[in-house]
PDB file of C-alpha atoms in Angstrom:
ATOM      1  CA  UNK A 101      -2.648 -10.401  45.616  1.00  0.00           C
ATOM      2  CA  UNK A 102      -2.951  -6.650  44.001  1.00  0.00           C
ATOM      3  CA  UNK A 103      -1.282  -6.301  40.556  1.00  0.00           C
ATOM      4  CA  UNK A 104       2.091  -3.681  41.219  1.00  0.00           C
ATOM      5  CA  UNK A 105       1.759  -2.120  37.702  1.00  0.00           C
ATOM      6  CA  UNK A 106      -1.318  -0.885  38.245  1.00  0.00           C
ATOM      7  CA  UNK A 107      -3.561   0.967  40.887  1.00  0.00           C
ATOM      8  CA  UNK A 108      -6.901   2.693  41.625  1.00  0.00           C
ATOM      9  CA  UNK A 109      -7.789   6.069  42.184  1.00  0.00           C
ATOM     10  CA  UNK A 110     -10.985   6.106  43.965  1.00  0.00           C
ATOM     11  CA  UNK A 111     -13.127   9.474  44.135  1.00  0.00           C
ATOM     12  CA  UNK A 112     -15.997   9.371  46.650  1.00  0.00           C
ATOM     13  CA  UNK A 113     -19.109  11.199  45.595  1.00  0.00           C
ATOM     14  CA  UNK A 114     -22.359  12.268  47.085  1.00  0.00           C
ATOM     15  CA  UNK A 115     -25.446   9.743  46.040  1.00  0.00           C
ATOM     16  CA  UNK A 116     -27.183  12.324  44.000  1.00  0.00           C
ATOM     17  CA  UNK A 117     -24.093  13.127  42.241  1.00  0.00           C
ATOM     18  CA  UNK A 118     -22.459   9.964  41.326  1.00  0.00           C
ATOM     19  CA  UNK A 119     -23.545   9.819  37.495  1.00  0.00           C
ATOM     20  CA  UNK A 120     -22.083  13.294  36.984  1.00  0.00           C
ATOM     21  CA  UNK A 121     -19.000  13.155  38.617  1.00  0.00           C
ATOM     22  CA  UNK A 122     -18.586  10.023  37.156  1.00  0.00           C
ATOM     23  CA  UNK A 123     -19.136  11.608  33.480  1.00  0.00           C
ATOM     24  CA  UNK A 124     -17.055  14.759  34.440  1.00  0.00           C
ATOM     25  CA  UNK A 125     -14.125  12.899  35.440  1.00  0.00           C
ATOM     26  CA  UNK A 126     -14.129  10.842  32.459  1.00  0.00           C
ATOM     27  CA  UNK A 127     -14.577  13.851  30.096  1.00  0.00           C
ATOM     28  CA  UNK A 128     -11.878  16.322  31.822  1.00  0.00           C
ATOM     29  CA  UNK A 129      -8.914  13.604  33.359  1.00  0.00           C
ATOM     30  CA  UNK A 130      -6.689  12.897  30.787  1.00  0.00           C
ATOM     31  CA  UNK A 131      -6.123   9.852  33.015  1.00  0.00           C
ATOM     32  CA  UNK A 132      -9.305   8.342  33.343  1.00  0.00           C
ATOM     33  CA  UNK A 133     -10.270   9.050  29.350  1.00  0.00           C
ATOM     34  CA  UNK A 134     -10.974   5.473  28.947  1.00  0.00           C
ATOM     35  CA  UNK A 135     -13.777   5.194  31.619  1.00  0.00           C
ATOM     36  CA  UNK A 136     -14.543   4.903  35.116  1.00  0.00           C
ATOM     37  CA  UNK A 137     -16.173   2.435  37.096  1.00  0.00           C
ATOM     38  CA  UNK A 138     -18.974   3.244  40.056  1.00  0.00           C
ATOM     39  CA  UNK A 139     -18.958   1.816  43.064  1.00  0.00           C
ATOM     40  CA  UNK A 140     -22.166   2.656  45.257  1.00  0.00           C
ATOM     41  CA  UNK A 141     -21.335   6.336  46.057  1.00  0.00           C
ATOM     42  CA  UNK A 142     -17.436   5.959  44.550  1.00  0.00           C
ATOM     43  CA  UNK A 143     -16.107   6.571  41.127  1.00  0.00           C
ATOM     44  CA  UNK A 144     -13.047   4.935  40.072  1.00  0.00           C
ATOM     45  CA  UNK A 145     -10.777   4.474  37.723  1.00  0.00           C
ATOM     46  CA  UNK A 146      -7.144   2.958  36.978  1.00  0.00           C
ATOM     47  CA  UNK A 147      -3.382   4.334  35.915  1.00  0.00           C
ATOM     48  CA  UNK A 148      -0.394   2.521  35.430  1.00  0.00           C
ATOM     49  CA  UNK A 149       1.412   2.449  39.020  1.00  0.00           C
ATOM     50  CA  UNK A 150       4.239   4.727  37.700  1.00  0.00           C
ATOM     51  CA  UNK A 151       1.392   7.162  36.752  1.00  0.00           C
ATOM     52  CA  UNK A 152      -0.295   7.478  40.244  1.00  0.00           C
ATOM     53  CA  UNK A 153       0.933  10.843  41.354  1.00  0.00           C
ATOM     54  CA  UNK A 154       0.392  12.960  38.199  1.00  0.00           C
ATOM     55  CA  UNK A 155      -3.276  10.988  37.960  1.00  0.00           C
ATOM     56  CA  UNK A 156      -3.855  12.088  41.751  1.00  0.00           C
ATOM     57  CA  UNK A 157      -2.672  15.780  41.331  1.00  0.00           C
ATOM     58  CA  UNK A 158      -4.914  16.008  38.031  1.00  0.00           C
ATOM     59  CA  UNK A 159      -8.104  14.538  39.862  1.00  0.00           C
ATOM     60  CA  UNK A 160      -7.721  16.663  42.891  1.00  0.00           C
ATOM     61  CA  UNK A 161      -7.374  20.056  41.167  1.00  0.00           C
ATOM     62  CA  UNK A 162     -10.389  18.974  38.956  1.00  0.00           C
ATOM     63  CA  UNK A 163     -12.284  18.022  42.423  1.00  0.00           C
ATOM     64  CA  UNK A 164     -11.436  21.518  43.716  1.00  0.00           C
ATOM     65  CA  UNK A 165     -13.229  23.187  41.053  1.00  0.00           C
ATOM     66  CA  UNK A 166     -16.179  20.716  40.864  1.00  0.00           C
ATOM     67  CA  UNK A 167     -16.397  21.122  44.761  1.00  0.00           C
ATOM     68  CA  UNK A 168     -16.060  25.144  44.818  1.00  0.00           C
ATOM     69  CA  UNK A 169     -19.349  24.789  42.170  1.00  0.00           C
ATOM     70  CA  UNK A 170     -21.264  23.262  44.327  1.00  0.00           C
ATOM     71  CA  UNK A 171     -20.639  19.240  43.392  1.00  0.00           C
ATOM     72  CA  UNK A 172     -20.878  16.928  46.801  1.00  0.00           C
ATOM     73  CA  UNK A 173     -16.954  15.789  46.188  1.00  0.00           C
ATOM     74  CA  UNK A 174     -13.937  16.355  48.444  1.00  0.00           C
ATOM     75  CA  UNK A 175     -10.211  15.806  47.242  1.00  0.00           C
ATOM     76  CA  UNK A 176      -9.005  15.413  50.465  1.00  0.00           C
ATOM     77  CA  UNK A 177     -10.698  12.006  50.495  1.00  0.00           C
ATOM     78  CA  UNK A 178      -9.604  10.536  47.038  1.00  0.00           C
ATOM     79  CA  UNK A 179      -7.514   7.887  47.971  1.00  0.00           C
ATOM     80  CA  UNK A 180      -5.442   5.035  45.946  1.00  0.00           C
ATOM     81  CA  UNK A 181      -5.178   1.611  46.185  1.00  0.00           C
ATOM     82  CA  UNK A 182      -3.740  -1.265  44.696  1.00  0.00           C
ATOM     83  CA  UNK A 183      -5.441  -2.906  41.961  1.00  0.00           C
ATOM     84  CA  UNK A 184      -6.215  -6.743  41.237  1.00  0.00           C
ATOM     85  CA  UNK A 185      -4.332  -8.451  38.860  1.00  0.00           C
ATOM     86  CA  UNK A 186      -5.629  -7.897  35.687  1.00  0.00           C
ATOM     87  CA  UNK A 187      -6.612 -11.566  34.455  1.00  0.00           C
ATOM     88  CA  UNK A 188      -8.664 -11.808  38.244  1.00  0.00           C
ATOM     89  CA  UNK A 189      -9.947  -7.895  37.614  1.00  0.00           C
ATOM     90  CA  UNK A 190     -11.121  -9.538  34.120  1.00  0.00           C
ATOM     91  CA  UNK A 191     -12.570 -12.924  35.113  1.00  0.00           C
ATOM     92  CA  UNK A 192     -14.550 -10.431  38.548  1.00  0.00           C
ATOM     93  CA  UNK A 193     -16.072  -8.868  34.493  1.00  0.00           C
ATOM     94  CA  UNK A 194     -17.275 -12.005  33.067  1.00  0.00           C
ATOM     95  CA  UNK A 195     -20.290 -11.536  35.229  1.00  0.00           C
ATOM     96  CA  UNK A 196     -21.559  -8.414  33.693  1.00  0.00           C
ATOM     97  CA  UNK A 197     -19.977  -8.141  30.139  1.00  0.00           C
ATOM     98  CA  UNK A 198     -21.889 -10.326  27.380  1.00  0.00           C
ATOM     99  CA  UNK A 199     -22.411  -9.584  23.859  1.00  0.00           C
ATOM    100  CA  UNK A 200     -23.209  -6.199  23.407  1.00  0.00           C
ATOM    101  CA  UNK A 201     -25.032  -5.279  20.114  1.00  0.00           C
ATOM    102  CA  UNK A 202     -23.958  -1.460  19.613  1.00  0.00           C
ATOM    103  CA  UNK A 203     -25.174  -0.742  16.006  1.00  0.00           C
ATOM    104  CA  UNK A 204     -27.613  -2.221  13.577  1.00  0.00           C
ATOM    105  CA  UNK A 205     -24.165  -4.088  12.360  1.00  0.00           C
ATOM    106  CA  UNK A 206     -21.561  -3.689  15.010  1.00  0.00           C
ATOM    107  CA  UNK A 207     -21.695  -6.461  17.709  1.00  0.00           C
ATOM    108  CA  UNK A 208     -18.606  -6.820  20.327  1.00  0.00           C
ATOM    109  CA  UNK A 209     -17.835 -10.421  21.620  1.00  0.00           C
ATOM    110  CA  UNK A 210     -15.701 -11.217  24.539  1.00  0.00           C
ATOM    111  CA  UNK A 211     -13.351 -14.140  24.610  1.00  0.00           C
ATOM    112  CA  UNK A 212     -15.236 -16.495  27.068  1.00  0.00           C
ATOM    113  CA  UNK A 213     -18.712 -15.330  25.087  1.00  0.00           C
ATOM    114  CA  UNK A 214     -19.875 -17.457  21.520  1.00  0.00           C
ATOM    115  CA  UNK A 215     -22.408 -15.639  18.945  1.00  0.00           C
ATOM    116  CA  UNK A 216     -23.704 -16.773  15.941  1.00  0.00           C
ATOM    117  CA  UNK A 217     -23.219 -14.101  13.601  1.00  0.00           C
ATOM    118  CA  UNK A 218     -25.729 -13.099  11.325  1.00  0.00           C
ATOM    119  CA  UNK A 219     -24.921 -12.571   7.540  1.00  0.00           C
ATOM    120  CA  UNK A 220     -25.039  -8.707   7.976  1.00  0.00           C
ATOM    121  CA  UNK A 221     -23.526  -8.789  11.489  1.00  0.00           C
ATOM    122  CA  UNK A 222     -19.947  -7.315  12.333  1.00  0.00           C
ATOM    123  CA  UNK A 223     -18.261  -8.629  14.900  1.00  0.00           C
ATOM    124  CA  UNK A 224     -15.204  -7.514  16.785  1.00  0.00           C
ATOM    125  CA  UNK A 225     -13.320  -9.528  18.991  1.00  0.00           C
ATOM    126  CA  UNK A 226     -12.704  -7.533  22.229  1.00  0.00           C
ATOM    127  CA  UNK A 227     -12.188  -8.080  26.294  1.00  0.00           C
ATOM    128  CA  UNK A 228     -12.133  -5.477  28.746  1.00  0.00           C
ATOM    129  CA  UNK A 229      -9.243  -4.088  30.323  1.00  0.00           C
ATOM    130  CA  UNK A 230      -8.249  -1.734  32.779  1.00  0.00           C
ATOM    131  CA  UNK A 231      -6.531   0.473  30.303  1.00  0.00           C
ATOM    132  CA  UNK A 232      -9.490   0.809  27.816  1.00  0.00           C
ATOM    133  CA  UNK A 233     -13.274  -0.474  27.614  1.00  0.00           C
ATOM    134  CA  UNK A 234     -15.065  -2.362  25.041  1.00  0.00           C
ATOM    135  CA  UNK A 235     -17.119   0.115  23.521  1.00  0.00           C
ATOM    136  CA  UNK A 236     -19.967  -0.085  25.636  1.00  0.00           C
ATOM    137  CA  UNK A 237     -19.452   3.733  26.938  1.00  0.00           C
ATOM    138  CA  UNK A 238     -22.031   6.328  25.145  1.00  0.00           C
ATOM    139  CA  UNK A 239     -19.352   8.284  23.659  1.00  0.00           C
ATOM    140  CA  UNK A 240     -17.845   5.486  21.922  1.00  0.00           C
ATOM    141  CA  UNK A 241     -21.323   3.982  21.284  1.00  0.00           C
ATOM    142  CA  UNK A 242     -22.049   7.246  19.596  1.00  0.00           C
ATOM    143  CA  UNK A 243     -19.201   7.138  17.312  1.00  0.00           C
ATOM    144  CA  UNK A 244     -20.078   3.550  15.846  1.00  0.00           C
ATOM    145  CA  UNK A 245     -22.996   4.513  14.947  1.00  0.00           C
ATOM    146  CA  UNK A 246     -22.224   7.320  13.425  1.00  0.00           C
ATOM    147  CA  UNK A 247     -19.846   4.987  10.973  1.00  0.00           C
ATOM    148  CA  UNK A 248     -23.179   2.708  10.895  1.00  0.00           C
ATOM    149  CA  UNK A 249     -25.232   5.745   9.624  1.00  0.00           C
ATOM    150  CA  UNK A 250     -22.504   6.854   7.090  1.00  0.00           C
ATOM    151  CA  UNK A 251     -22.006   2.802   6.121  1.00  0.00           C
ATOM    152  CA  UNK A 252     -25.695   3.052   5.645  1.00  0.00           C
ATOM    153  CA  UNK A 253     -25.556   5.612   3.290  1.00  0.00           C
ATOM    154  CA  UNK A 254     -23.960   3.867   0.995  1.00  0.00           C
ATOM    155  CA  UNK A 255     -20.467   5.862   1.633  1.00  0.00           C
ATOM    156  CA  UNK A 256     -17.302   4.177   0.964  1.00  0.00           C
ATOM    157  CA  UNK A 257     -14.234   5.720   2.335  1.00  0.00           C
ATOM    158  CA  UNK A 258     -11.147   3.967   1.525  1.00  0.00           C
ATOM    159  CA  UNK A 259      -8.719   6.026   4.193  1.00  0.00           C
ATOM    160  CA  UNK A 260      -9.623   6.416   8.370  1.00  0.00           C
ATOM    161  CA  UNK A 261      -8.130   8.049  10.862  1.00  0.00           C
ATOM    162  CA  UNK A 262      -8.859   7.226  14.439  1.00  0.00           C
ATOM    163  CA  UNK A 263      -7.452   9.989  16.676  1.00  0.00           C
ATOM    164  CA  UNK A 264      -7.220   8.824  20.272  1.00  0.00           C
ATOM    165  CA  UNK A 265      -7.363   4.881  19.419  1.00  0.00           C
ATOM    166  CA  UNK A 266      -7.642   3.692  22.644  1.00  0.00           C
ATOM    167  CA  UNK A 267      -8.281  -0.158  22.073  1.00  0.00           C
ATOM    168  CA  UNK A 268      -8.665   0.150  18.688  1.00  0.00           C
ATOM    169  CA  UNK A 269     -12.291  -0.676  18.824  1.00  0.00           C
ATOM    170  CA  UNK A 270     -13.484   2.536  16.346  1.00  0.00           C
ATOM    171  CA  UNK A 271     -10.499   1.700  13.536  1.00  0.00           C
ATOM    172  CA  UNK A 272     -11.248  -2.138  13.711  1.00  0.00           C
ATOM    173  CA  UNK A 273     -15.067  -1.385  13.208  1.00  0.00           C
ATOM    174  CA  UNK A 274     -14.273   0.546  10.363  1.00  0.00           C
ATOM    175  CA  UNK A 275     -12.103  -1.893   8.440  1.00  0.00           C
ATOM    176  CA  UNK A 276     -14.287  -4.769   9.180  1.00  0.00           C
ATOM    177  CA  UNK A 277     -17.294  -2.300   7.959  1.00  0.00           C
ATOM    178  CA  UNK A 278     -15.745  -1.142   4.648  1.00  0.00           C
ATOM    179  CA  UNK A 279     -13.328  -4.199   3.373  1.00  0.00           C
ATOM    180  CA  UNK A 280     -11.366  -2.459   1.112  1.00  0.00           C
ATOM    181  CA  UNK A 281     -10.307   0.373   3.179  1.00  0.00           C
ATOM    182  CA  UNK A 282      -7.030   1.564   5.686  1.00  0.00           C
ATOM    183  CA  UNK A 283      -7.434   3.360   9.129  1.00  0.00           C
ATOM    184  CA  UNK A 284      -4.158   5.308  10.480  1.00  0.00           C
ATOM    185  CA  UNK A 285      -4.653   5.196  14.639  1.00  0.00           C
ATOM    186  CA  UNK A 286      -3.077   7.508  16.482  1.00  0.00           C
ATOM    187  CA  UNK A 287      -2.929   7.738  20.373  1.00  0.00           C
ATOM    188  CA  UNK A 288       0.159   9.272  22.774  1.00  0.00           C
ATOM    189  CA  UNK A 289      -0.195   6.256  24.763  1.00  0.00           C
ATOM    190  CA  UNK A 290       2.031   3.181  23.493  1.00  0.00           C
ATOM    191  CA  UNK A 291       0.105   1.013  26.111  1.00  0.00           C
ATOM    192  CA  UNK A 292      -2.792   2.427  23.166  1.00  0.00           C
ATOM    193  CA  UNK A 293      -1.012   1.657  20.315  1.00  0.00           C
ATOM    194  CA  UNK A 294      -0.103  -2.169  21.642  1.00  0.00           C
ATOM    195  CA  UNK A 295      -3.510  -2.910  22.383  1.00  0.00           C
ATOM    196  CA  UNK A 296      -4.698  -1.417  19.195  1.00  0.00           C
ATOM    197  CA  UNK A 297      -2.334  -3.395  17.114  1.00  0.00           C
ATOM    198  CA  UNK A 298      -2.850  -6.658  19.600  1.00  0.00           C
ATOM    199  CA  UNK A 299      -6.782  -6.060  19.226  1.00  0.00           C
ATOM    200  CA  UNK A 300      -6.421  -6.101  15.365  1.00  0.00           C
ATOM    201  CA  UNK A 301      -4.358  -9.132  15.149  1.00  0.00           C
ATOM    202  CA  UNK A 302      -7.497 -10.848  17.296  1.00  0.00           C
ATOM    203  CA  UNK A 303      -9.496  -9.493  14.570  1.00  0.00           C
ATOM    204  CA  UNK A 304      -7.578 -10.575  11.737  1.00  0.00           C
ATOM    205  CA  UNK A 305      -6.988  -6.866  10.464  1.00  0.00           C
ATOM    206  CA  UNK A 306      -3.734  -5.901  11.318  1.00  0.00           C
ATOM    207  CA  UNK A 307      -2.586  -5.703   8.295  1.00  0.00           C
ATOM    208  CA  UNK A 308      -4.566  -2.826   7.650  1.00  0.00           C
ATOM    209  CA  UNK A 309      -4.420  -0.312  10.405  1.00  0.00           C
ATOM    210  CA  UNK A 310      -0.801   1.284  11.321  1.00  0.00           C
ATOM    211  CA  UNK A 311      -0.669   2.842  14.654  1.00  0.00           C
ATOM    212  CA  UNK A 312       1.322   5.187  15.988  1.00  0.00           C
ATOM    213  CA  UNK A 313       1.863   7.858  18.510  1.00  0.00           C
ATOM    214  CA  UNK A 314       3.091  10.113  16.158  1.00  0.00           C
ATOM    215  CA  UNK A 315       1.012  13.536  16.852  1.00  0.00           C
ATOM    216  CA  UNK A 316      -1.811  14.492  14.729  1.00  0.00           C
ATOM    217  CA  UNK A 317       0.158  17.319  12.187  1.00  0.00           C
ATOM    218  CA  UNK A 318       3.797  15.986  13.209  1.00  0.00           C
ATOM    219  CA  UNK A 319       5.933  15.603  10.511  1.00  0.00           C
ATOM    220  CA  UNK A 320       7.439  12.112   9.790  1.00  0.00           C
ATOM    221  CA  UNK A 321      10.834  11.125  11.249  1.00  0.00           C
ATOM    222  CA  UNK A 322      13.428   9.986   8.570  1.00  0.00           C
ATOM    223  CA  UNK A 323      12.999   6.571   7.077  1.00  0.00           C
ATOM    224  CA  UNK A 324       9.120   6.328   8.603  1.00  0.00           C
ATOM    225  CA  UNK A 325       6.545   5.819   5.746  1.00  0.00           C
ATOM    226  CA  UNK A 326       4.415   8.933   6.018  1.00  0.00           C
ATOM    227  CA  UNK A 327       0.550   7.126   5.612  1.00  0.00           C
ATOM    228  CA  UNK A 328      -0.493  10.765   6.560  1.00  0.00           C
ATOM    229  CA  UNK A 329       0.556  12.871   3.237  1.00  0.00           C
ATOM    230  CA  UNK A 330      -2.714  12.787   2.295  1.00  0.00           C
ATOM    231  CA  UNK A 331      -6.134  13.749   3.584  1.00  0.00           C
ATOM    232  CA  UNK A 332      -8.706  11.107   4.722  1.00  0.00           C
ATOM    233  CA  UNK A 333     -12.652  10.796   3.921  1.00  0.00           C
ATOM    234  CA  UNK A 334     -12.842   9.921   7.161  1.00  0.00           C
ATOM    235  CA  UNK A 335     -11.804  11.700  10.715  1.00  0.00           C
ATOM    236  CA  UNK A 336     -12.915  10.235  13.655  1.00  0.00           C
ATOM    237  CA  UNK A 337     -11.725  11.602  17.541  1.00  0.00           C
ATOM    238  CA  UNK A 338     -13.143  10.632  20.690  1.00  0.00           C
ATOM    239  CA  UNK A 339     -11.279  12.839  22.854  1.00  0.00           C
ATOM    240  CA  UNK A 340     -11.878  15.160  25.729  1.00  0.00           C
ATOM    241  CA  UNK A 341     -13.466  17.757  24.815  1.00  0.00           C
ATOM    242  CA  UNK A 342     -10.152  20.665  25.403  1.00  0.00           C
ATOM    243  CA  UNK A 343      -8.329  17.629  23.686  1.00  0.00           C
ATOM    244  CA  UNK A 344     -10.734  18.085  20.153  1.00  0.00           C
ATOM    245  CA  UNK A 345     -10.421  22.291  20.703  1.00  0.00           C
ATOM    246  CA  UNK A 346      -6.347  22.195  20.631  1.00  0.00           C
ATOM    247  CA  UNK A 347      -6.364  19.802  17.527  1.00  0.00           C
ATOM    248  CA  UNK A 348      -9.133  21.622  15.790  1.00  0.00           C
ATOM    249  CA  UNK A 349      -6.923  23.007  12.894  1.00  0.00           C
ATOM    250  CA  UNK A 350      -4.947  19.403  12.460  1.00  0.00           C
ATOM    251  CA  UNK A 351      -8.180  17.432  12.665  1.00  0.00           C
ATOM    252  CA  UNK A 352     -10.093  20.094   9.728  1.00  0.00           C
ATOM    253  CA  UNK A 353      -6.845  19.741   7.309  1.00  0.00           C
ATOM    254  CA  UNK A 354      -6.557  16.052   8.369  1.00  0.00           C
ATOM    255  CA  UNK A 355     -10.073  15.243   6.836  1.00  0.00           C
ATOM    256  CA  UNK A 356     -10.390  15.635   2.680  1.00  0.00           C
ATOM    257  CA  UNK A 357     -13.090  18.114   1.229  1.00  0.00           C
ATOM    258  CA  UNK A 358     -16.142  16.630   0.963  1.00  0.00           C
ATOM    259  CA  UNK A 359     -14.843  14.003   4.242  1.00  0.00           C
ATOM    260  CA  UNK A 360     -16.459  13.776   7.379  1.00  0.00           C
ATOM    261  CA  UNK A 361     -15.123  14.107  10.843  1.00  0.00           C
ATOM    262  CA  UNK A 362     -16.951  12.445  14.089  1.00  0.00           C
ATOM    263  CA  UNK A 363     -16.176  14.033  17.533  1.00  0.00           C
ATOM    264  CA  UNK A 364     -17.185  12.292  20.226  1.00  0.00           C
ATOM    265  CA  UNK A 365     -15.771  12.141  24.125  1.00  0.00           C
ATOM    266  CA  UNK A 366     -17.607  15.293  24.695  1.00  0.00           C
ATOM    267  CA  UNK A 367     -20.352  15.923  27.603  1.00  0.00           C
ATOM    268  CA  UNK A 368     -23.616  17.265  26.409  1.00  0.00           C
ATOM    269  CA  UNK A 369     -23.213  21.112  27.072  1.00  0.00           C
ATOM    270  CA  UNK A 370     -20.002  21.013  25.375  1.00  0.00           C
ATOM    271  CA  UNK A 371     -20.989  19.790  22.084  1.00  0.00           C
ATOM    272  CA  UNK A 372     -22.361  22.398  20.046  1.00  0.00           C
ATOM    273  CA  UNK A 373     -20.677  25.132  21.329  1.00  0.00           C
ATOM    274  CA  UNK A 374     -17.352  22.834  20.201  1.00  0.00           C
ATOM    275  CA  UNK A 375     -19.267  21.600  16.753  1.00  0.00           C
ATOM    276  CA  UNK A 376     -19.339  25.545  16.486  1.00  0.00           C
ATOM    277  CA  UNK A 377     -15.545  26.493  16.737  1.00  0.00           C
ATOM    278  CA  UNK A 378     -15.320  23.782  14.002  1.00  0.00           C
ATOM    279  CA  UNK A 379     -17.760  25.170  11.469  1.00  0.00           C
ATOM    280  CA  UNK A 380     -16.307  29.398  12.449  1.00  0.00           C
ATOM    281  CA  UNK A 381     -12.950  27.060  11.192  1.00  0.00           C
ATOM    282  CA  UNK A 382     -14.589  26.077   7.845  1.00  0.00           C
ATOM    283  CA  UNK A 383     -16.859  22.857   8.478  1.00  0.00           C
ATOM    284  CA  UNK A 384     -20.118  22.270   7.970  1.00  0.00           C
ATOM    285  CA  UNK A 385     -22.323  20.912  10.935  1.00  0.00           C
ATOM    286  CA  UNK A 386     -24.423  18.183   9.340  1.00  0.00           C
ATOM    287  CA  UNK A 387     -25.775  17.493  13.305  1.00  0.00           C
ATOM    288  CA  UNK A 388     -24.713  17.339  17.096  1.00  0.00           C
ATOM    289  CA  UNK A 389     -26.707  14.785  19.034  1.00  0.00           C
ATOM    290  CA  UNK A 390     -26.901  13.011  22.257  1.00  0.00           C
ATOM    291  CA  UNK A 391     -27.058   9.633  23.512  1.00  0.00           C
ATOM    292  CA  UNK A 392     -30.496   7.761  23.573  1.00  0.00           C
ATOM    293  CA  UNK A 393     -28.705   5.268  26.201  1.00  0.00           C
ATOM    294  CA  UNK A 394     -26.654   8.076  28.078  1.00  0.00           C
ATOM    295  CA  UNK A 395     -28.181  12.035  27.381  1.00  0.00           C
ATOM    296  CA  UNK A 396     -25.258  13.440  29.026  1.00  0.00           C
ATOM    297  CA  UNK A 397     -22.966  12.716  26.434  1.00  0.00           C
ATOM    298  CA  UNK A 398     -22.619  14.063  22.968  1.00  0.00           C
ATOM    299  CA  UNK A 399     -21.366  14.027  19.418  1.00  0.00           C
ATOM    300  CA  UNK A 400     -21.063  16.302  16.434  1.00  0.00           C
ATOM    301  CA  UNK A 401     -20.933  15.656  13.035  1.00  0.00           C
ATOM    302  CA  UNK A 402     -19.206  17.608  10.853  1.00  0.00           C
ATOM    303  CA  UNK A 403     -18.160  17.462   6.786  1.00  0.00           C
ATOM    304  CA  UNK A 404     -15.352  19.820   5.144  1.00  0.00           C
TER     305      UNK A 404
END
């Protein structure tokens, strides 16, 4: 029987421009930021049932503009329904999600999966769900191994902050990677910050990552320990792409001189052109680069 807290918003597409669409609505609804699924010719993606009219309204007005430039969608046929119960909507995923090997290091493992780790192998402990994937999407891909190339560099930073945790997948990477160090996660979803704490416990690292939706620049409230006085060596935010240009100034005074700060979450054409608002602000572009698995999405990397 379908699962009452949660629903599906399903967008059909034209064939040729499934993978787009797909990416676009990813990249520009706030509501679908954690992915989207394709169906044949349909894109979906899942809200919280109490969500379902402000997700519609925001997919619709994107549609319109997609559709007025030229994109085979129509918002008069999105349409919702009611989702599976999550544990059925996660066994219907144990056909297609093994162990994924993201990074050099980095290696996620579902629950019903077993690896033998090797002795330089990471592992983190993660199922899907319909509030956040697994890691598997480029622009988180991109973002691990971006911490594998600045792991591999023999960098050592010993405070993260993961803006936009999601699942927690990018701060419980990091603290696995670098033993010794403490990741701050903040997301404005508490649905975010339970998995993120939950998904850490799993991982046996909860005791150092705090989450929080506290926003990125907001001041403490009384009696909360402020683990944000201080800047950190290293910034990371996989975010829509409007989402990164509105925290631009928190993110740059967020990350300490000499720190670097990954952006991910952004589609191909937007990345430089972002990577360059950041360095007009007073960073340094070491590189913006695309996905080898998925071209249309991006990253930049950038050091104060």
């Amino acid at each position: 029987m379908p699962d009452s807290s949660w629903a599906e918003i399903i967008v059909p597409v034209g064939a040729a421009d499934v993978d787009d669409v797909a990416a676009l609505i990813a990249s520009e609804v706030s509501a679908a930021s954690a992915g989207t699924e394709q169906r044949g010719d349909e894109v979906v993606f899942w809200v919280a049932a109490a969500d379902t009219a402000a997700a519609v309204a925001e997919v619709r007005e994107a549609v319109t503009r997609w559709q007025a430039g030229g994109i085979a969608v129509d918002p008069s046929r999105i349409r919702i329904a009611a989702a599976m119960p999550e544990a059925e909507w996660r066994d219907a995923w144990k056909k297609y999600f093994r162990v994924s090997r993201l990074t050099r290091q980095f290696v996620v493992v579902p629950s019903w999966e077993r690896f033998a780790a090797g002795p330089d192998d990471i592992a983190i402990d993660l199922d899907p769900g319909m509030a956040f994937g697994t890691g598997t999407h480029a622009s988180t891909q991109l973002v691990l191994e971006e911490i594998q190339a600045v792991a591999d560099r023999g960098e050592v930073p010993a405070r993260i902050l993961d803006v936009g945790c999601g699942s927690g997948i990018l701060a419980i990477a990091a603290v696995k990677r670098w033993r010794d160090a403490s990741c701050v996660a903040i997301d404005n979803d508490p649905i975010a910050i339970t998995a993120t704490m939950d998904n850490a416990a799993i991982n046996q690292v909860a005791g150092r990552i705090s989450a929080s939706t506290r926003g990125l620049g907001a001041p403490a409230t009384p009696g909360e320990p402020d683990d944000r006085s201080a800047p950190f060596a290293l910034v990371l935010a996989n975010i829509q792409a409007h989402v990164l240009r509105a925290l631009r100034d928190p993110l740059i005074a967020s990350t300490m001189p000499g720190g670097t700060l990954i952006l991910s979450g952004l589609l191909t054409p937007q990345a430089q052109p972002l990577a360059d608002e950041f360095v007009a602000a007073g960073m340094r572009c070491v590189h913006v680069r695309s996905s080898t698995a998925d071209p249309q999405w991006s990253c930049a990397v950038l050091v104060r």
